[in-house]
Amino acid sequence: LDEIEPHVKSWEKLVHPSDMMIVMDTLNAHLESKTDFYETEHRMKHKSGDWIWVLDKGQVIERGTHGEPLRACGTHLDITGRKRAEEALRESEKFLHNVFEGIQDGLSVLDRDLNIMRTNAWMERMYADEMPLIGKKCYAVYQQRNSVCPWCPTIKALETGKRIE
């Protein structure tokens, strides 16, 4: 209580300016009884001076005779680590996507049942007449067979746990 005054105005000073509009829209919807509770993820100024990410949840717990909010209760949970991990994951996914698409050879990702789960642009060009490839059996598309190829390197790799060259 000696660090943060218990009213909205002191809290508003801590919310990142870029997040303020969505935060206030969400809060006001709750204060006007349009939602049962208030919840946002936004940046907030930490007492260290750094911006941290918080999961901000709250609820009006007492209203006046005309529905006006009298008292509210809420929490702030520091989710900065989670946000950093999410950003790192997005960057990793972007990198892997660029690598997958940048390889100038046809690539497919198969599940254990030999269904095509993903292909790169080169594979899609190579098998344009078979599009869409996703969900089809690899042996049906790539070998025009009705059953698994006896020489299937994917099956051999799954059975042995080793890369087949």
PDB file of N, CA and C in Angstrom, residues 4-92:
ATOM      1  N   ILE A   4       1.788   1.632  -3.999  1.00  0.00           N
ATOM      2  CA  ILE A   4       0.726   1.850  -4.990  1.00  0.00           C
ATOM      3  C   ILE A   4      -0.538   2.270  -4.269  1.00  0.00           C
ATOM      4  N   GLU A   5      -1.058   3.414  -4.673  1.00  0.00           N
ATOM      5  CA  GLU A   5      -2.313   3.879  -4.077  1.00  0.00           C
ATOM      6  C   GLU A   5      -3.456   3.003  -4.576  1.00  0.00           C
ATOM      7  N   PRO A   6      -4.399   2.685  -3.730  1.00  0.00           N
ATOM      8  CA  PRO A   6      -5.459   1.739  -4.106  1.00  0.00           C
ATOM      9  C   PRO A   6      -6.614   2.381  -4.884  1.00  0.00           C
ATOM     10  N   HIS A   7      -6.309   3.003  -6.017  1.00  0.00           N
ATOM     11  CA  HIS A   7      -7.370   3.492  -6.897  1.00  0.00           C
ATOM     12  C   HIS A   7      -6.884   3.479  -8.337  1.00  0.00           C
ATOM     13  N   VAL A   8      -7.823   3.570  -9.266  1.00  0.00           N
ATOM     14  CA  VAL A   8      -7.542   3.401 -10.683  1.00  0.00           C
ATOM     15  C   VAL A   8      -6.530   4.427 -11.199  1.00  0.00           C
ATOM     16  N   LYS A   9      -6.587   5.639 -10.749  1.00  0.00           N
ATOM     17  CA  LYS A   9      -5.688   6.686 -11.261  1.00  0.00           C
ATOM     18  C   LYS A   9      -4.217   6.340 -11.041  1.00  0.00           C
ATOM     19  N   SER A  10      -3.850   5.787  -9.903  1.00  0.00           N
ATOM     20  CA  SER A  10      -2.445   5.428  -9.673  1.00  0.00           C
ATOM     21  C   SER A  10      -2.047   4.242 -10.554  1.00  0.00           C
ATOM     22  N   TRP A  11      -2.973   3.337 -10.762  1.00  0.00           N
ATOM     23  CA  TRP A  11      -2.739   2.183 -11.613  1.00  0.00           C
ATOM     24  C   TRP A  11      -2.549   2.619 -13.071  1.00  0.00           C
ATOM     25  N   GLU A  12      -3.362   3.578 -13.532  1.00  0.00           N
ATOM     26  CA  GLU A  12      -3.264   4.071 -14.909  1.00  0.00           C
ATOM     27  C   GLU A  12      -1.870   4.619 -15.211  1.00  0.00           C
ATOM     28  N   LYS A  13      -1.214   5.223 -14.231  1.00  0.00           N
ATOM     29  CA  LYS A  13       0.119   5.797 -14.425  1.00  0.00           C
ATOM     30  C   LYS A  13       1.161   4.708 -14.710  1.00  0.00           C
ATOM     31  N   LEU A  14       0.864   3.492 -14.323  1.00  0.00           N
ATOM     32  CA  LEU A  14       1.825   2.391 -14.476  1.00  0.00           C
ATOM     33  C   LEU A  14       1.648   1.598 -15.765  1.00  0.00           C
ATOM     34  N   VAL A  15       0.496   1.723 -16.406  1.00  0.00           N
ATOM     35  CA  VAL A  15       0.224   0.967 -17.633  1.00  0.00           C
ATOM     36  C   VAL A  15       0.996   1.589 -18.794  1.00  0.00           C
ATOM     37  N   HIS A  16       1.603   0.749 -19.607  1.00  0.00           N
ATOM     38  CA  HIS A  16       2.359   1.228 -20.766  1.00  0.00           C
ATOM     39  C   HIS A  16       1.425   2.026 -21.687  1.00  0.00           C
ATOM     40  N   PRO A  17       1.878   3.193 -22.152  1.00  0.00           N
ATOM     41  CA  PRO A  17       1.018   4.039 -22.997  1.00  0.00           C
ATOM     42  C   PRO A  17       0.469   3.330 -24.240  1.00  0.00           C
ATOM     43  N   SER A  18       1.255   2.448 -24.838  1.00  0.00           N
ATOM     44  CA  SER A  18       0.792   1.731 -26.034  1.00  0.00           C
ATOM     45  C   SER A  18      -0.312   0.723 -25.722  1.00  0.00           C
ATOM     46  N   ASP A  19      -0.406   0.301 -24.483  1.00  0.00           N
ATOM     47  CA  ASP A  19      -1.411  -0.693 -24.088  1.00  0.00           C
ATOM     48  C   ASP A  19      -2.661  -0.053 -23.481  1.00  0.00           C
ATOM     49  N   MET A  20      -2.582   1.241 -23.195  1.00  0.00           N
ATOM     50  CA  MET A  20      -3.628   1.899 -22.419  1.00  0.00           C
ATOM     51  C   MET A  20      -5.018   1.797 -23.049  1.00  0.00           C
ATOM     52  N   MET A  21      -5.141   1.976 -24.351  1.00  0.00           N
ATOM     53  CA  MET A  21      -6.472   1.993 -24.969  1.00  0.00           C
ATOM     54  C   MET A  21      -7.198   0.663 -24.780  1.00  0.00           C
ATOM     55  N   ILE A  22      -6.530  -0.444 -25.103  1.00  0.00           N
ATOM     56  CA  ILE A  22      -7.184  -1.752 -24.970  1.00  0.00           C
ATOM     57  C   ILE A  22      -7.447  -2.092 -23.504  1.00  0.00           C
ATOM     58  N   VAL A  23      -6.520  -1.713 -22.641  1.00  0.00           N
ATOM     59  CA  VAL A  23      -6.690  -1.977 -21.213  1.00  0.00           C
ATOM     60  C   VAL A  23      -7.913  -1.216 -20.687  1.00  0.00           C
ATOM     61  N   MET A  24      -8.005   0.055 -21.037  1.00  0.00           N
ATOM     62  CA  MET A  24      -9.131   0.864 -20.543  1.00  0.00           C
ATOM     63  C   MET A  24     -10.455   0.414 -21.152  1.00  0.00           C
ATOM     64  N   ASP A  25     -10.445   0.032 -22.418  1.00  0.00           N
ATOM     65  CA  ASP A  25     -11.679  -0.478 -23.034  1.00  0.00           C
ATOM     66  C   ASP A  25     -12.163  -1.724 -22.303  1.00  0.00           C
ATOM     67  N   THR A  26     -11.233  -2.612 -21.982  1.00  0.00           N
ATOM     68  CA  THR A  26     -11.590  -3.845 -21.281  1.00  0.00           C
ATOM     69  C   THR A  26     -12.070  -3.547 -19.864  1.00  0.00           C
ATOM     70  N   LEU A  27     -11.363  -2.662 -19.172  1.00  0.00           N
ATOM     71  CA  LEU A  27     -11.760  -2.294 -17.814  1.00  0.00           C
ATOM     72  C   LEU A  27     -13.124  -1.610 -17.813  1.00  0.00           C
ATOM     73  N   ASN A  28     -13.318  -0.661 -18.698  1.00  0.00           N
ATOM     74  CA  ASN A  28     -14.587   0.070 -18.730  1.00  0.00           C
ATOM     75  C   ASN A  28     -15.766  -0.841 -19.061  1.00  0.00           C
ATOM     76  N   ALA A  29     -15.555  -1.813 -19.932  1.00  0.00           N
ATOM     77  CA  ALA A  29     -16.625  -2.773 -20.228  1.00  0.00           C
ATOM     78  C   ALA A  29     -17.050  -3.494 -18.958  1.00  0.00           C
ATOM     79  N   HIS A  30     -16.080  -3.843 -18.120  1.00  0.00           N
ATOM     80  CA  HIS A  30     -16.425  -4.510 -16.862  1.00  0.00           C
ATOM     81  C   HIS A  30     -17.081  -3.544 -15.879  1.00  0.00           C
ATOM     82  N   LEU A  31     -16.519  -2.356 -15.758  1.00  0.00           N
ATOM     83  CA  LEU A  31     -17.100  -1.379 -14.831  1.00  0.00           C
ATOM     84  C   LEU A  31     -18.540  -1.029 -15.209  1.00  0.00           C
ATOM     85  N   GLU A  32     -18.853  -1.107 -16.501  1.00  0.00           N
ATOM     86  CA  GLU A  32     -20.214  -0.828 -16.986  1.00  0.00           C
ATOM     87  C   GLU A  32     -21.088  -2.086 -16.994  1.00  0.00           C
ATOM     88  N   SER A  33     -20.643  -3.145 -16.330  1.00  0.00           N
ATOM     89  CA  SER A  33     -21.372  -4.416 -16.184  1.00  0.00           C
ATOM     90  C   SER A  33     -21.599  -5.142 -17.507  1.00  0.00           C
ATOM     91  N   LYS A  34     -20.758  -4.890 -18.501  1.00  0.00           N
ATOM     92  CA  LYS A  34     -20.877  -5.587 -19.777  1.00  0.00           C
ATOM     93  C   LYS A  34     -20.162  -6.937 -19.741  1.00  0.00           C
ATOM     94  N   THR A  35     -19.250  -7.113 -18.784  1.00  0.00           N
ATOM     95  CA  THR A  35     -18.551  -8.387 -18.615  1.00  0.00           C
ATOM     96  C   THR A  35     -18.560  -8.763 -17.136  1.00  0.00           C
ATOM     97  N   ASP A  36     -18.403 -10.046 -16.851  1.00  0.00           N
ATOM     98  CA  ASP A  36     -18.422 -10.530 -15.474  1.00  0.00           C
ATOM     99  C   ASP A  36     -17.137 -10.231 -14.719  1.00  0.00           C
ATOM    100  N   PHE A  37     -16.034 -10.065 -15.463  1.00  0.00           N
ATOM    101  CA  PHE A  37     -14.740  -9.786 -14.845  1.00  0.00           C
ATOM    102  C   PHE A  37     -13.878  -9.049 -15.855  1.00  0.00           C
ATOM    103  N   TYR A  38     -12.742  -8.624 -15.387  1.00  0.00           N
ATOM    104  CA  TYR A  38     -11.779  -7.899 -16.205  1.00  0.00           C
ATOM    105  C   TYR A  38     -10.515  -8.731 -16.302  1.00  0.00           C
ATOM    106  N   GLU A  39      -9.959  -8.865 -17.528  1.00  0.00           N
ATOM    107  CA  GLU A  39      -8.708  -9.596 -17.687  1.00  0.00           C
ATOM    108  C   GLU A  39      -7.968  -9.084 -18.910  1.00  0.00           C
ATOM    109  N   THR A  40      -6.709  -8.697 -18.725  1.00  0.00           N
ATOM    110  CA  THR A  40      -5.848  -8.297 -19.840  1.00  0.00           C
ATOM    111  C   THR A  40      -4.420  -8.751 -19.580  1.00  0.00           C
ATOM    112  N   GLU A  41      -3.660  -8.790 -20.642  1.00  0.00           N
ATOM    113  CA  GLU A  41      -2.214  -8.960 -20.558  1.00  0.00           C
ATOM    114  C   GLU A  41      -1.637  -7.678 -21.119  1.00  0.00           C
ATOM    115  N   HIS A  42      -0.827  -6.999 -20.330  1.00  0.00           N
ATOM    116  CA  HIS A  42      -0.265  -5.731 -20.786  1.00  0.00           C
ATOM    117  C   HIS A  42       1.037  -5.448 -20.055  1.00  0.00           C
ATOM    118  N   ARG A  43       1.729  -4.439 -20.550  1.00  0.00           N
ATOM    119  CA  ARG A  43       2.979  -4.037 -19.912  1.00  0.00           C
ATOM    120  C   ARG A  43       2.682  -3.033 -18.808  1.00  0.00           C
ATOM    121  N   MET A  44       3.475  -3.139 -17.768  1.00  0.00           N
ATOM    122  CA  MET A  44       3.298  -2.274 -16.606  1.00  0.00           C
ATOM    123  C   MET A  44       4.673  -1.878 -16.078  1.00  0.00           C
ATOM    124  N   LYS A  45       4.769  -0.660 -15.595  1.00  0.00           N
ATOM    125  CA  LYS A  45       6.034  -0.156 -15.042  1.00  0.00           C
ATOM    126  C   LYS A  45       6.261  -0.793 -13.681  1.00  0.00           C
ATOM    127  N   HIS A  46       7.391  -1.493 -13.567  1.00  0.00           N
ATOM    128  CA  HIS A  46       7.792  -2.131 -12.320  1.00  0.00           C
ATOM    129  C   HIS A  46       8.453  -1.083 -11.428  1.00  0.00           C
ATOM    130  N   LYS A  47       8.504  -1.320 -10.143  1.00  0.00           N
ATOM    131  CA  LYS A  47       9.130  -0.352  -9.239  1.00  0.00           C
ATOM    132  C   LYS A  47      10.613  -0.166  -9.530  1.00  0.00           C
ATOM    133  N   SER A  48      11.221  -1.135 -10.263  1.00  0.00           N
ATOM    134  CA  SER A  48      12.622  -1.010 -10.670  1.00  0.00           C
ATOM    135  C   SER A  48      12.781  -0.017 -11.821  1.00  0.00           C
ATOM    136  N   GLY A  49      11.651   0.328 -12.444  1.00  0.00           N
ATOM    137  CA  GLY A  49      11.683   1.209 -13.602  1.00  0.00           C
ATOM    138  C   GLY A  49      11.558   0.464 -14.918  1.00  0.00           C
ATOM    139  N   ASP A  50      11.694  -0.862 -14.880  1.00  0.00           N
ATOM    140  CA  ASP A  50      11.585  -1.684 -16.087  1.00  0.00           C
ATOM    141  C   ASP A  50      10.111  -1.919 -16.425  1.00  0.00           C
ATOM    142  N   TRP A  51       9.863  -2.182 -17.721  1.00  0.00           N
ATOM    143  CA  TRP A  51       8.526  -2.597 -18.136  1.00  0.00           C
ATOM    144  C   TRP A  51       8.450  -4.113 -18.022  1.00  0.00           C
ATOM    145  N   ILE A  52       7.422  -4.603 -17.368  1.00  0.00           N
ATOM    146  CA  ILE A  52       7.189  -6.039 -17.269  1.00  0.00           C
ATOM    147  C   ILE A  52       5.813  -6.330 -17.853  1.00  0.00           C
ATOM    148  N   TRP A  53       5.595  -7.568 -18.207  1.00  0.00           N
ATOM    149  CA  TRP A  53       4.282  -8.008 -18.665  1.00  0.00           C
ATOM    150  C   TRP A  53       3.518  -8.566 -17.464  1.00  0.00           C
ATOM    151  N   VAL A  54       2.248  -8.200 -17.366  1.00  0.00           N
ATOM    152  CA  VAL A  54       1.407  -8.726 -16.288  1.00  0.00           C
ATOM    153  C   VAL A  54       0.117  -9.298 -16.868  1.00  0.00           C
ATOM    154  N   LEU A  55      -0.368 -10.320 -16.187  1.00  0.00           N
ATOM    155  CA  LEU A  55      -1.728 -10.801 -16.392  1.00  0.00           C
ATOM    156  C   LEU A  55      -2.527 -10.100 -15.315  1.00  0.00           C
ATOM    157  N   ASP A  56      -3.399  -9.222 -15.737  1.00  0.00           N
ATOM    158  CA  ASP A  56      -4.159  -8.355 -14.837  1.00  0.00           C
ATOM    159  C   ASP A  56      -5.595  -8.851 -14.812  1.00  0.00           C
ATOM    160  N   LYS A  57      -6.047  -9.301 -13.655  1.00  0.00           N
ATOM    161  CA  LYS A  57      -7.411  -9.807 -13.506  1.00  0.00           C
ATOM    162  C   LYS A  57      -8.099  -9.048 -12.385  1.00  0.00           C
ATOM    163  N   GLY A  58      -9.350  -8.752 -12.567  1.00  0.00           N
ATOM    164  CA  GLY A  58     -10.085  -8.077 -11.514  1.00  0.00           C
ATOM    165  C   GLY A  58     -11.583  -8.234 -11.674  1.00  0.00           C
ATOM    166  N   GLN A  59     -12.267  -7.831 -10.621  1.00  0.00           N
ATOM    167  CA  GLN A  59     -13.723  -7.934 -10.624  1.00  0.00           C
ATOM    168  C   GLN A  59     -14.291  -6.946  -9.615  1.00  0.00           C
ATOM    169  N   VAL A  60     -15.374  -6.294 -10.005  1.00  0.00           N
ATOM    170  CA  VAL A  60     -16.097  -5.449  -9.066  1.00  0.00           C
ATOM    171  C   VAL A  60     -16.778  -6.379  -8.074  1.00  0.00           C
ATOM    172  N   ILE A  61     -16.536  -6.128  -6.788  1.00  0.00           N
ATOM    173  CA  ILE A  61     -17.122  -7.005  -5.775  1.00  0.00           C
ATOM    174  C   ILE A  61     -18.256  -6.324  -5.017  1.00  0.00           C
ATOM    175  N   GLU A  62     -18.442  -5.027  -5.276  1.00  0.00           N
ATOM    176  CA  GLU A  62     -19.564  -4.328  -4.647  1.00  0.00           C
ATOM    177  C   GLU A  62     -20.009  -3.199  -5.564  1.00  0.00           C
ATOM    178  N   ARG A  63     -21.311  -3.180  -5.808  1.00  0.00           N
ATOM    179  CA  ARG A  63     -21.904  -2.142  -6.644  1.00  0.00           C
ATOM    180  C   ARG A  63     -22.965  -1.408  -5.843  1.00  0.00           C
ATOM    181  N   GLY A  64     -23.162  -0.149  -6.229  1.00  0.00           N
ATOM    182  CA  GLY A  64     -24.180   0.669  -5.573  1.00  0.00           C
ATOM    183  C   GLY A  64     -25.571   0.317  -6.061  1.00  0.00           C
ATOM    184  N   THR A  65     -26.551   1.030  -5.560  1.00  0.00           N
ATOM    185  CA  THR A  65     -27.949   0.748  -5.896  1.00  0.00           C
ATOM    186  C   THR A  65     -28.259   0.953  -7.374  1.00  0.00           C
ATOM    187  N   HIS A  66     -27.473   1.765  -8.056  1.00  0.00           N
ATOM    188  CA  HIS A  66     -27.672   2.010  -9.492  1.00  0.00           C
ATOM    189  C   HIS A  66     -26.670   1.248 -10.349  1.00  0.00           C
ATOM    190  N   GLY A  67     -25.982   0.276  -9.757  1.00  0.00           N
ATOM    191  CA  GLY A  67     -25.032  -0.555 -10.486  1.00  0.00           C
ATOM    192  C   GLY A  67     -23.634   0.023 -10.608  1.00  0.00           C
ATOM    193  N   GLU A  68     -23.406   1.199 -10.001  1.00  0.00           N
ATOM    194  CA  GLU A  68     -22.081   1.812 -10.092  1.00  0.00           C
ATOM    195  C   GLU A  68     -21.086   1.028  -9.239  1.00  0.00           C
ATOM    196  N   PRO A  69     -19.856   0.853  -9.744  1.00  0.00           N
ATOM    197  CA  PRO A  69     -18.861   0.104  -8.985  1.00  0.00           C
ATOM    198  C   PRO A  69     -18.424   0.866  -7.738  1.00  0.00           C
ATOM    199  N   LEU A  70     -18.406   0.161  -6.607  1.00  0.00           N
ATOM    200  CA  LEU A  70     -17.955   0.761  -5.351  1.00  0.00           C
ATOM    201  C   LEU A  70     -16.610   0.188  -4.914  1.00  0.00           C
ATOM    202  N   ARG A  71     -16.457  -1.127  -5.042  1.00  0.00           N
ATOM    203  CA  ARG A  71     -15.202  -1.770  -4.646  1.00  0.00           C
ATOM    204  C   ARG A  71     -14.843  -2.840  -5.665  1.00  0.00           C
ATOM    205  N   ALA A  72     -13.554  -3.015  -5.863  1.00  0.00           N
ATOM    206  CA  ALA A  72     -13.075  -4.046  -6.789  1.00  0.00           C
ATOM    207  C   ALA A  72     -11.884  -4.756  -6.165  1.00  0.00           C
ATOM    208  N   CYS A  73     -11.622  -5.928  -6.660  1.00  0.00           N
ATOM    209  CA  CYS A  73     -10.492  -6.722  -6.197  1.00  0.00           C
ATOM    210  C   CYS A  73      -9.808  -7.300  -7.429  1.00  0.00           C
ATOM    211  N   GLY A  74      -8.487  -7.363  -7.389  1.00  0.00           N
ATOM    212  CA  GLY A  74      -7.794  -7.894  -8.551  1.00  0.00           C
ATOM    213  C   GLY A  74      -6.384  -8.321  -8.235  1.00  0.00           C
ATOM    214  N   THR A  75      -5.738  -8.883  -9.233  1.00  0.00           N
ATOM    215  CA  THR A  75      -4.364  -9.352  -9.088  1.00  0.00           C
ATOM    216  C   THR A  75      -3.556  -8.979 -10.319  1.00  0.00           C
ATOM    217  N   HIS A  76      -2.260  -8.881 -10.109  1.00  0.00           N
ATOM    218  CA  HIS A  76      -1.296  -8.749 -11.203  1.00  0.00           C
ATOM    219  C   HIS A  76      -0.316  -9.908 -11.059  1.00  0.00           C
ATOM    220  N   LEU A  77      -0.163 -10.667 -12.119  1.00  0.00           N
ATOM    221  CA  LEU A  77       0.781 -11.775 -12.128  1.00  0.00           C
ATOM    222  C   LEU A  77       1.850 -11.449 -13.162  1.00  0.00           C
ATOM    223  N   ASP A  78       3.100 -11.467 -12.761  1.00  0.00           N
ATOM    224  CA  ASP A  78       4.208 -11.183 -13.670  1.00  0.00           C
ATOM    225  C   ASP A  78       4.344 -12.347 -14.660  1.00  0.00           C
ATOM    226  N   ILE A  79       4.093 -12.066 -15.935  1.00  0.00           N
ATOM    227  CA  ILE A  79       4.187 -13.084 -16.979  1.00  0.00           C
ATOM    228  C   ILE A  79       5.295 -12.740 -17.984  1.00  0.00           C
ATOM    229  N   THR A  80       6.244 -11.928 -17.552  1.00  0.00           N
ATOM    230  CA  THR A  80       7.330 -11.503 -18.437  1.00  0.00           C
ATOM    231  C   THR A  80       8.091 -12.701 -18.993  1.00  0.00           C
ATOM    232  N   GLY A  81       8.397 -13.670 -18.159  1.00  0.00           N
ATOM    233  CA  GLY A  81       9.118 -14.863 -18.624  1.00  0.00           C
ATOM    234  C   GLY A  81       8.337 -15.615 -19.687  1.00  0.00           C
ATOM    235  N   ARG A  82       7.043 -15.761 -19.474  1.00  0.00           N
ATOM    236  CA  ARG A  82       6.203 -16.445 -20.461  1.00  0.00           C
ATOM    237  C   ARG A  82       6.181 -15.678 -21.773  1.00  0.00           C
ATOM    238  N   LYS A  83       6.062 -14.360 -21.702  1.00  0.00           N
ATOM    239  CA  LYS A  83       6.034 -13.537 -22.913  1.00  0.00           C
ATOM    240  C   LYS A  83       7.344 -13.644 -23.673  1.00  0.00           C
ATOM    241  N   ARG A  84       8.461 -13.662 -22.951  1.00  0.00           N
ATOM    242  CA  ARG A  84       9.768 -13.826 -23.608  1.00  0.00           C
ATOM    243  C   ARG A  84       9.867 -15.196 -24.269  1.00  0.00           C
ATOM    244  N   ALA A  85       9.378 -16.219 -23.595  1.00  0.00           N
ATOM    245  CA  ALA A  85       9.397 -17.571 -24.161  1.00  0.00           C
ATOM    246  C   ALA A  85       8.513 -17.648 -25.402  1.00  0.00           C
ATOM    247  N   GLU A  86       7.344 -17.000 -25.372  1.00  0.00           N
ATOM    248  CA  GLU A  86       6.459 -16.978 -26.539  1.00  0.00           C
ATOM    249  C   GLU A  86       7.138 -16.294 -27.719  1.00  0.00           C
ATOM    250  N   GLU A  87       7.815 -15.188 -27.459  1.00  0.00           N
ATOM    251  CA  GLU A  87       8.523 -14.467 -28.523  1.00  0.00           C
ATOM    252  C   GLU A  87       9.657 -15.318 -29.081  1.00  0.00           C
ATOM    253  N   ALA A  88      10.392 -15.994 -28.213  1.00  0.00           N
ATOM    254  CA  ALA A  88      11.479 -16.871 -28.668  1.00  0.00           C
ATOM    255  C   ALA A  88      10.916 -18.010 -29.526  1.00  0.00           C
ATOM    256  N   LEU A  89       9.774 -18.547 -29.123  1.00  0.00           N
ATOM    257  CA  LEU A  89       9.137 -19.610 -29.895  1.00  0.00           C
ATOM    258  C   LEU A  89       8.708 -19.094 -31.264  1.00  0.00           C
ATOM    259  N   ARG A  90       8.111 -17.900 -31.317  1.00  0.00           N
ATOM    260  CA  ARG A  90       7.719 -17.312 -32.607  1.00  0.00           C
ATOM    261  C   ARG A  90       8.932 -17.129 -33.515  1.00  0.00           C
ATOM    262  N   GLU A  91      10.020 -16.634 -32.946  1.00  0.00           N
ATOM    263  CA  GLU A  91      11.245 -16.436 -33.732  1.00  0.00           C
ATOM    264  C   GLU A  91      11.788 -17.776 -34.236  1.00  0.00           C
ATOM    265  N   SER A  92      11.763 -18.790 -33.391  1.00  0.00           N
ATOM    266  CA  SER A  92      12.236 -20.115 -33.781  1.00  0.00           C
ATOM    267  C   SER A  92      11.359 -20.694 -34.888  1.00  0.00           C
TER     268      SER A  92
END
